[in-house]
Every structure is written in C-alpha cells, then in structure tokens.
mmCIF file of N, CA and C in Angstrom:
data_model
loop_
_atom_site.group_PDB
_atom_site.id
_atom_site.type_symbol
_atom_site.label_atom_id
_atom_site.label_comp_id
_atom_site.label_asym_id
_atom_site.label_seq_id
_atom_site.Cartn_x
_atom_site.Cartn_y
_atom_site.Cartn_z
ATOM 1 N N UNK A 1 122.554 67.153 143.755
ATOM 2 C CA UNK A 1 121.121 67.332 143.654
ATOM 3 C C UNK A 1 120.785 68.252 142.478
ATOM 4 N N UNK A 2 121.561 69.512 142.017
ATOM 5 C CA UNK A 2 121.283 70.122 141.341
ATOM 6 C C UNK A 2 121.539 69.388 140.171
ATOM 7 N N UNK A 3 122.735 69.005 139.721
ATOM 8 C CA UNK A 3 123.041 68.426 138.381
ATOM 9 C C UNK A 3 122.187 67.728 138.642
ATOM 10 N N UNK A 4 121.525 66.787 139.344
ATOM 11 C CA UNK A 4 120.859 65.253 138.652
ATOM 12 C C UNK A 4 119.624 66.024 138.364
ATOM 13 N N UNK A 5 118.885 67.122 139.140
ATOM 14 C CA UNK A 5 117.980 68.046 137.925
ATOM 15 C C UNK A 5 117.811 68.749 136.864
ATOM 16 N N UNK A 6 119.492 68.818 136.428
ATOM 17 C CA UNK A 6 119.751 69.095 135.095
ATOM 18 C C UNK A 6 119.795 68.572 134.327
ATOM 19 N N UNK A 7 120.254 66.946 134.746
ATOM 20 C CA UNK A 7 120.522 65.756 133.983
ATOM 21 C C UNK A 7 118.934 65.705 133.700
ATOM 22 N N UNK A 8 118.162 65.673 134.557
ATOM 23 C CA UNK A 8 116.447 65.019 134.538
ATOM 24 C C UNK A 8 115.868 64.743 133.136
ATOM 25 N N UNK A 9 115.847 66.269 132.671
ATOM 26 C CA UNK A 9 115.087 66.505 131.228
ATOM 27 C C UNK A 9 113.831 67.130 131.661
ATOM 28 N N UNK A 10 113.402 66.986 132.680
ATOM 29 C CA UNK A 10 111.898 67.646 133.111
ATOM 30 C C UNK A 10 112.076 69.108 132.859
ATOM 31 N N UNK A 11 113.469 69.781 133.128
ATOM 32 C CA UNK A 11 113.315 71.040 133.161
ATOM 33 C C UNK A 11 113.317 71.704 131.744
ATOM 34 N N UNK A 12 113.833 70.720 130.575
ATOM 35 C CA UNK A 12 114.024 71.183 129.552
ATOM 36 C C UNK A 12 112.421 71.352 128.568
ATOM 37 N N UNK A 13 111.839 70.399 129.023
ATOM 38 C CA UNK A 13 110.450 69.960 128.563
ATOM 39 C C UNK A 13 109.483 71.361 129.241
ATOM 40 N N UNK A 14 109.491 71.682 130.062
ATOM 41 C CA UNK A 14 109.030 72.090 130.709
ATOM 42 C C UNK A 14 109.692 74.087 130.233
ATOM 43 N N UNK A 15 110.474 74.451 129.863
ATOM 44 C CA UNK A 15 110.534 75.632 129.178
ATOM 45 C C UNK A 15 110.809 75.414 127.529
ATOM 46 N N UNK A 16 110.366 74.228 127.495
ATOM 47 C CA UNK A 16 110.019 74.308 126.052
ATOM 48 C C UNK A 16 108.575 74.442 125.549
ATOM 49 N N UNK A 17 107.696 74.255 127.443
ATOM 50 C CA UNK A 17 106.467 74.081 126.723
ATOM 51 C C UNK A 17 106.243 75.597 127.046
ATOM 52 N N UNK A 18 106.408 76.681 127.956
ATOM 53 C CA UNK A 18 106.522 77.864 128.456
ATOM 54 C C UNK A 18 106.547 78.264 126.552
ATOM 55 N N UNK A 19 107.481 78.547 125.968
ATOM 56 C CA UNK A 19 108.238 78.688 124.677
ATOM 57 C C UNK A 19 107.058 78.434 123.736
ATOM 58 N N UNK A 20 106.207 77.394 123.826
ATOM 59 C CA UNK A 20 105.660 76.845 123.181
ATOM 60 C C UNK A 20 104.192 77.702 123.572
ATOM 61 N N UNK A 21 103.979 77.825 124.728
ATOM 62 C CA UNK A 21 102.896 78.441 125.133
ATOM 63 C C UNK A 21 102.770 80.235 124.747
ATOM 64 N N UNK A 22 104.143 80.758 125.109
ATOM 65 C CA UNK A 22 104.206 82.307 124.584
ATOM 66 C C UNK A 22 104.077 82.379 122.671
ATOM 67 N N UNK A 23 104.799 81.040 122.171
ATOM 68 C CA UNK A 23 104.757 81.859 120.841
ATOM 69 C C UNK A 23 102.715 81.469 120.305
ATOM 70 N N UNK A 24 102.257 80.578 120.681
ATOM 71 C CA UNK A 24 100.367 80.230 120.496
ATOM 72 C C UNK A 24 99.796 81.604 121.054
ATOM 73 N N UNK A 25 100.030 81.849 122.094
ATOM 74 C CA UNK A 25 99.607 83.738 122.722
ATOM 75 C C UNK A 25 100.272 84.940 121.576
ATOM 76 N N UNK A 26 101.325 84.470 120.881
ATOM 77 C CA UNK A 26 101.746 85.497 120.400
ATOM 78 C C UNK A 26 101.027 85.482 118.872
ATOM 79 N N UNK A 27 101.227 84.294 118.229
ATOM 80 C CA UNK A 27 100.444 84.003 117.123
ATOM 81 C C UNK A 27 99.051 83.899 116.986
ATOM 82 N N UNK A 28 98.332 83.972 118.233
ATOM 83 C CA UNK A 28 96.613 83.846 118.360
ATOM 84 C C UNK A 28 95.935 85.206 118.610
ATOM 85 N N UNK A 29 96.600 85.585 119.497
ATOM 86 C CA UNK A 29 96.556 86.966 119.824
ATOM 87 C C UNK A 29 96.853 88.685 119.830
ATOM 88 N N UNK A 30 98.183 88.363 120.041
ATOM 89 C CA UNK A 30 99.072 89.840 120.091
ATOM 90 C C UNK A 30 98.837 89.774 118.208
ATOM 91 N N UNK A 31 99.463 88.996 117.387
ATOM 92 C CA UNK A 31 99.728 89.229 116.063
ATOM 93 C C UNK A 31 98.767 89.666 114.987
ATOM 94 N N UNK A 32 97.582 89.086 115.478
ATOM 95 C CA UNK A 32 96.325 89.935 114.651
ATOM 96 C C UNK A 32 95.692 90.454 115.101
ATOM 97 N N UNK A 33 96.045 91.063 116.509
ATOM 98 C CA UNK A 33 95.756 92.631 116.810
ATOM 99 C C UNK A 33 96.401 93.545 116.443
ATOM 100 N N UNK A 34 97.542 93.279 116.375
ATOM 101 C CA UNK A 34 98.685 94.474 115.867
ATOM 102 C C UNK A 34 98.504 94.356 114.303
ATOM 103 N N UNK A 35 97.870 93.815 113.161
ATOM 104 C CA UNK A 35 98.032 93.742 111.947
ATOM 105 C C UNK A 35 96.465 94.088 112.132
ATOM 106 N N UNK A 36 95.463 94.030 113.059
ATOM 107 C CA UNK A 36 94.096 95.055 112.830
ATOM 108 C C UNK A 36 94.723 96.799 113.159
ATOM 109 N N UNK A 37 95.215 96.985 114.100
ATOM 110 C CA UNK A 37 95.547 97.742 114.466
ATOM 111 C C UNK A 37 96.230 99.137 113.222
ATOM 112 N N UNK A 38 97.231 98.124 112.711
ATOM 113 C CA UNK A 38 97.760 98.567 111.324
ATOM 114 C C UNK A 38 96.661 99.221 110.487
ATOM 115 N N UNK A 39 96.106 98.130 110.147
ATOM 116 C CA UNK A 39 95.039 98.491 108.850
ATOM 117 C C UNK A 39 94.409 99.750 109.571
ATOM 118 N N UNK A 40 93.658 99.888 110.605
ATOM 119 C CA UNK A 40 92.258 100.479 110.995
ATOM 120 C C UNK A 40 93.367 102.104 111.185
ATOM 121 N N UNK A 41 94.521 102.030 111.227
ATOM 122 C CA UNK A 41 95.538 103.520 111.285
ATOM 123 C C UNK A 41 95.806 103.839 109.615
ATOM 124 N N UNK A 42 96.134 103.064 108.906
ATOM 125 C CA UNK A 42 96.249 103.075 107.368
ATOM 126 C C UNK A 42 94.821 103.544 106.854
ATOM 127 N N UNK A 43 93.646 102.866 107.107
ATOM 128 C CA UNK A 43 92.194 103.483 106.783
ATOM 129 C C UNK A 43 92.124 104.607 107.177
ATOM 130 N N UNK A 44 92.459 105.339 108.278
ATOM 131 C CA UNK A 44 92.294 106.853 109.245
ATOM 132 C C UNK A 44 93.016 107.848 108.148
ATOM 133 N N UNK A 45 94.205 106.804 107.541
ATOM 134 C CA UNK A 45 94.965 107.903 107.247
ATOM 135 C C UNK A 45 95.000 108.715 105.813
ATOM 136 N N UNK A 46 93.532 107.277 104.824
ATOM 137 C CA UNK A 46 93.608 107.757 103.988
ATOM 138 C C UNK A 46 91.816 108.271 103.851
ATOM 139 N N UNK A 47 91.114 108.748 105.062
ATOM 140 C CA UNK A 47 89.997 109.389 104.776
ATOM 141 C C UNK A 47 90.176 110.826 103.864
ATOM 142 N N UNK A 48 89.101 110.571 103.232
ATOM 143 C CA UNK A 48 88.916 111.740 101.906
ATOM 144 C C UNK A 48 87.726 112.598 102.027
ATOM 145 N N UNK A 49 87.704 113.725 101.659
ATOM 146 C CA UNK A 49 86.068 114.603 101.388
ATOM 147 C C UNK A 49 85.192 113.326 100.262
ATOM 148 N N UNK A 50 83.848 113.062 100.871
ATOM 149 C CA UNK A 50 82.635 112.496 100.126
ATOM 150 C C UNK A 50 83.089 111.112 100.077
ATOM 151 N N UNK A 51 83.405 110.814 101.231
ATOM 152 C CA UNK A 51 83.622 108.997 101.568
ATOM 153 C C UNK A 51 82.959 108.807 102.703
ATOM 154 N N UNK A 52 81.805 107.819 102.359
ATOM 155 C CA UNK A 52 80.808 107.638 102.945
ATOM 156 C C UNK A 52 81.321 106.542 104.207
ATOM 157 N N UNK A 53 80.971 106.774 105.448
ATOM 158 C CA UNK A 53 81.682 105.957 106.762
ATOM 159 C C UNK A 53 80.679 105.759 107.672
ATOM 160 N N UNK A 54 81.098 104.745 108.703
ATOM 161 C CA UNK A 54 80.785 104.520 110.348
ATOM 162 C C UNK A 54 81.130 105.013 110.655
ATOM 163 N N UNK A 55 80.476 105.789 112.073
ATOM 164 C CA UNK A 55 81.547 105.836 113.003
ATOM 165 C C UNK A 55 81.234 104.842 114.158
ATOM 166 N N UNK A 56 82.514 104.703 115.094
ATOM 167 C CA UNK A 56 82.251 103.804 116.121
ATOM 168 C C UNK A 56 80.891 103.707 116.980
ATOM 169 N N UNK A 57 80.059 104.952 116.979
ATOM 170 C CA UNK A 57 78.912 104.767 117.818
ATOM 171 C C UNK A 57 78.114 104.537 116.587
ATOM 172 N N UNK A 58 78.022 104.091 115.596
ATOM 173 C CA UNK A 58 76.964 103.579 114.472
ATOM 174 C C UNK A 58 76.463 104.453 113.535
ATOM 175 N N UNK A 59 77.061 106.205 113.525
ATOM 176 C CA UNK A 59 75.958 106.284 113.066
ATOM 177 C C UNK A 59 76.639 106.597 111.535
ATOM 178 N N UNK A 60 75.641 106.753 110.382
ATOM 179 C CA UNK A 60 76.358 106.399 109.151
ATOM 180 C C UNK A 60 76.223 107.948 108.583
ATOM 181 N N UNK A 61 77.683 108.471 107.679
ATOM 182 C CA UNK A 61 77.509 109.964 107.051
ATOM 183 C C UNK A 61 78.440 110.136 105.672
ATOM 184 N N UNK A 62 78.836 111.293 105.494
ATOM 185 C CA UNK A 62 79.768 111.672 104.372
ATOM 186 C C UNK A 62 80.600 112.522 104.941
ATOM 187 N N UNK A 63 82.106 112.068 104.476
ATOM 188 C CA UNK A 63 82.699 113.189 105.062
ATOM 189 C C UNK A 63 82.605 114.383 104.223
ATOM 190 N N UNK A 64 82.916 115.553 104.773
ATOM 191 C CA UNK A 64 82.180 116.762 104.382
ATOM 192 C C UNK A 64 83.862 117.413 104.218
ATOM 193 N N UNK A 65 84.562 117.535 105.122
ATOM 194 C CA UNK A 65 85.698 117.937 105.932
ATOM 195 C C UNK A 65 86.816 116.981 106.455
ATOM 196 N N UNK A 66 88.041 117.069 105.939
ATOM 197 C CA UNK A 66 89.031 116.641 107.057
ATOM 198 C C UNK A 66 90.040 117.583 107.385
ATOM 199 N N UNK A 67 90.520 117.876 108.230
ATOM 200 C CA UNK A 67 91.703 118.789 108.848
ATOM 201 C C UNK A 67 92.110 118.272 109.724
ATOM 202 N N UNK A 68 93.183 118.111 109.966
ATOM 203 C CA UNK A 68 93.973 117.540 111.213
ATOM 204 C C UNK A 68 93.885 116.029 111.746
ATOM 205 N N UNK A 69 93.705 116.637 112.779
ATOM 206 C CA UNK A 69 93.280 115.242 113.428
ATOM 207 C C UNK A 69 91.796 115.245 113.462
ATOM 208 N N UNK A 70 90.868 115.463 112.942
ATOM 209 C CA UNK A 70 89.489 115.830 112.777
ATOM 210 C C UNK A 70 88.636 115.709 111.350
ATOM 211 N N UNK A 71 87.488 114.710 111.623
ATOM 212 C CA UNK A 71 86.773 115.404 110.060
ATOM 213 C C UNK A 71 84.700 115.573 110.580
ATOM 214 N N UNK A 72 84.490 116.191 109.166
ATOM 215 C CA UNK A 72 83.630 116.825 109.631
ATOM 216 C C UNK A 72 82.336 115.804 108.877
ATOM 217 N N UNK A 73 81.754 115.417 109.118
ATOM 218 C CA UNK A 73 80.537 114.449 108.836
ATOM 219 C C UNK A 73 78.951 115.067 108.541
ATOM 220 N N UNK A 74 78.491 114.471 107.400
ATOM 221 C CA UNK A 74 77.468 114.712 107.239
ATOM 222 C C UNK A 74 76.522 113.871 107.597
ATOM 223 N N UNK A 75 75.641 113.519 108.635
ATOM 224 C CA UNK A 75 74.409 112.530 108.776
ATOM 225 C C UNK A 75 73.184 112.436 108.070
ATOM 226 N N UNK A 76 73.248 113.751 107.901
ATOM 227 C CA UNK A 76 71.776 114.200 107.297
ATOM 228 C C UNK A 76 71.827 115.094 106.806
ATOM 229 N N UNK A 77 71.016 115.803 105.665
ATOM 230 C CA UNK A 77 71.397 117.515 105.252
ATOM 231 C C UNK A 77 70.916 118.167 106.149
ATOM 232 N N UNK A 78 72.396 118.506 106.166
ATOM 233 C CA UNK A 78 72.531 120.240 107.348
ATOM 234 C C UNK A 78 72.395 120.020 108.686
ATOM 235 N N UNK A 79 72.752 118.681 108.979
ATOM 236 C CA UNK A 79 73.393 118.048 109.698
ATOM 237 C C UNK A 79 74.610 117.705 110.091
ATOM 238 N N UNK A 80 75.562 118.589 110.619
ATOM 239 C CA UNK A 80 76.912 118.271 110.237
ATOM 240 C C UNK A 80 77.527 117.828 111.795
ATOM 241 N N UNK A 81 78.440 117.221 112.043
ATOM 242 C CA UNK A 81 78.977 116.924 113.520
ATOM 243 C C UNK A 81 80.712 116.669 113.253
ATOM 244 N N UNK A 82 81.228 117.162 114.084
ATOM 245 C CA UNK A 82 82.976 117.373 113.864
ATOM 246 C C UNK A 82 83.247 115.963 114.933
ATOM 247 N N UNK A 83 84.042 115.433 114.512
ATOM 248 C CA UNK A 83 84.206 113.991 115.053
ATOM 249 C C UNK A 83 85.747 113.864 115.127
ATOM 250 N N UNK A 84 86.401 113.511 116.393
ATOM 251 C CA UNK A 84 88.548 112.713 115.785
ATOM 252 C C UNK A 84 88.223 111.842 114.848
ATOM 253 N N UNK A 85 89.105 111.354 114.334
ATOM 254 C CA UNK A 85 89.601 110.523 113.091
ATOM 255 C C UNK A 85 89.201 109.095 113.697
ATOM 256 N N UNK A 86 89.566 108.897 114.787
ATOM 257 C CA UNK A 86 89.726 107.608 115.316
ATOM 258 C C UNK A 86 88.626 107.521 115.413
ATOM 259 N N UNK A 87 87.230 108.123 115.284
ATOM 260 C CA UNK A 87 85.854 107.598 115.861
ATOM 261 C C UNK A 87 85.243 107.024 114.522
ATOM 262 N N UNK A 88 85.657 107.317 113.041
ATOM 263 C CA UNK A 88 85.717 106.615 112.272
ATOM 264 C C UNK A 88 85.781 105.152 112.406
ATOM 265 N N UNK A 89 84.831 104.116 112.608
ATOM 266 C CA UNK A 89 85.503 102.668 112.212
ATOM 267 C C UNK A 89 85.491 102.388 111.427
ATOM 268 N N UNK A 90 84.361 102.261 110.033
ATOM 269 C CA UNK A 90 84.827 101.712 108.318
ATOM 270 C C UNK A 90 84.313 102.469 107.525
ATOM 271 N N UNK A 91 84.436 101.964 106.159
ATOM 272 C CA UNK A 91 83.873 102.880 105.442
ATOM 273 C C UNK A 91 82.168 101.533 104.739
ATOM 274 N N UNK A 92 81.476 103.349 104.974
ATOM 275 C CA UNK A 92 80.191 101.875 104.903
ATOM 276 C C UNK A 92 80.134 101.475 103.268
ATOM 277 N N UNK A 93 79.328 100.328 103.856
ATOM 278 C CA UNK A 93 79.180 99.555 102.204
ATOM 279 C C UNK A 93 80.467 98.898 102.064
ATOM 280 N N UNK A 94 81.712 98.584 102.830
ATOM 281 C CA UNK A 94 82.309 97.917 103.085
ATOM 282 C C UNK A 94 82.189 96.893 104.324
ATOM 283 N N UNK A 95 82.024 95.874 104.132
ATOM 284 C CA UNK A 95 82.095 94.615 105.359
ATOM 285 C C UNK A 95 83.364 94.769 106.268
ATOM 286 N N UNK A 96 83.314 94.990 107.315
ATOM 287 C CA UNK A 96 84.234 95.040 107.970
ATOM 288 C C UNK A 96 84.651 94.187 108.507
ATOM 289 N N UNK A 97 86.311 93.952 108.445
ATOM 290 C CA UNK A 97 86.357 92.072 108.793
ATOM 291 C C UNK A 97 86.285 91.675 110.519
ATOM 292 N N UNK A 98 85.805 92.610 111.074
ATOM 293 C CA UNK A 98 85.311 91.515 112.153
ATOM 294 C C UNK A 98 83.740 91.820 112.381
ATOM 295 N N UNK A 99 82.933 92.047 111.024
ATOM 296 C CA UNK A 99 81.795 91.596 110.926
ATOM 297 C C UNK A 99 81.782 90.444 110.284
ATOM 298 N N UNK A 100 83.038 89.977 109.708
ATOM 299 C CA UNK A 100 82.745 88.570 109.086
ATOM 300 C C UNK A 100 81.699 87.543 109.332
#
C-alpha cells in the first residue's frame, strides 16, 4: 500500500506544488519587504543636519540635530521636537516608493 503511493506520482506533484507555493510567498512577499526594510535602515543611517524629512505621523521639518539614536527637528521656527530615528519615514521632496 505504501509503495504503490510512492509509485502514484500524486505525492510528488503535490510537494512540488507546496515548493512552488513557498517560493511565490517568498518572492511576492517576504523579498520586498526585506529589500524595503534595507533601504528605509540605510536612509536612517545616513540622516544629516539641514535635511529636510517626514516623519511617520506626517509632519514635515529640518533636521536641526542628530545624536544617537535621536534627531532633533525643526517644524517651524523655534519649534523644535526630539524624535528616534525610526520615526523618520523620507526625506521630503522625495517620492517615496510606496507612494508610487
């Protein structure tokens, strides 16, 4: 019984389509998240004093300050707000590609 389900071929078809199904999840999904992921840590890493940005809650400034894990934003004059790095999402006046 077992061999003649080995003999079948159903089972071979059948983790080829499994195979077939993980690498479409891996190539649709996982792979250009992890290559956004990349970029948006490479952008963090090269923020500068007087580079004009988003941050994730919208609102638009200059950086004023960076130290650490931290930079310091200008919104408005004399307006300043200390923000993590990561709340940065682009730099404005750049299209961000999933505003495409």
């Amino acid at each position: 019984m077992l061999l003649q389900s080995l003999t079948d071929g159903t089972g071979i078809a059948n983790i080829l389509m499994i195979v077939g199904m993980v690498a479409v999840f891996y190539f649709f999904l996982l792979r250009p998240q992890q290559q956004r992921a990349k970029k948006q840590k490479t952008f963090i890493e090269s923020l500068t004093r007087e580079m004009k940005v988003v941050t994730t809650g919208g609102m638009h400034g200059k950086i004023i300050d960076v130290s650490g894990e931290t930079v310091t934003i200008e919104i408005d004059k004399g307006v300043r707000i200390k923000l993590d790095k990561t709340a940065i999402a682009y730099e404005a006046g750049v299209v961000a590609e999933t505003k495409k």
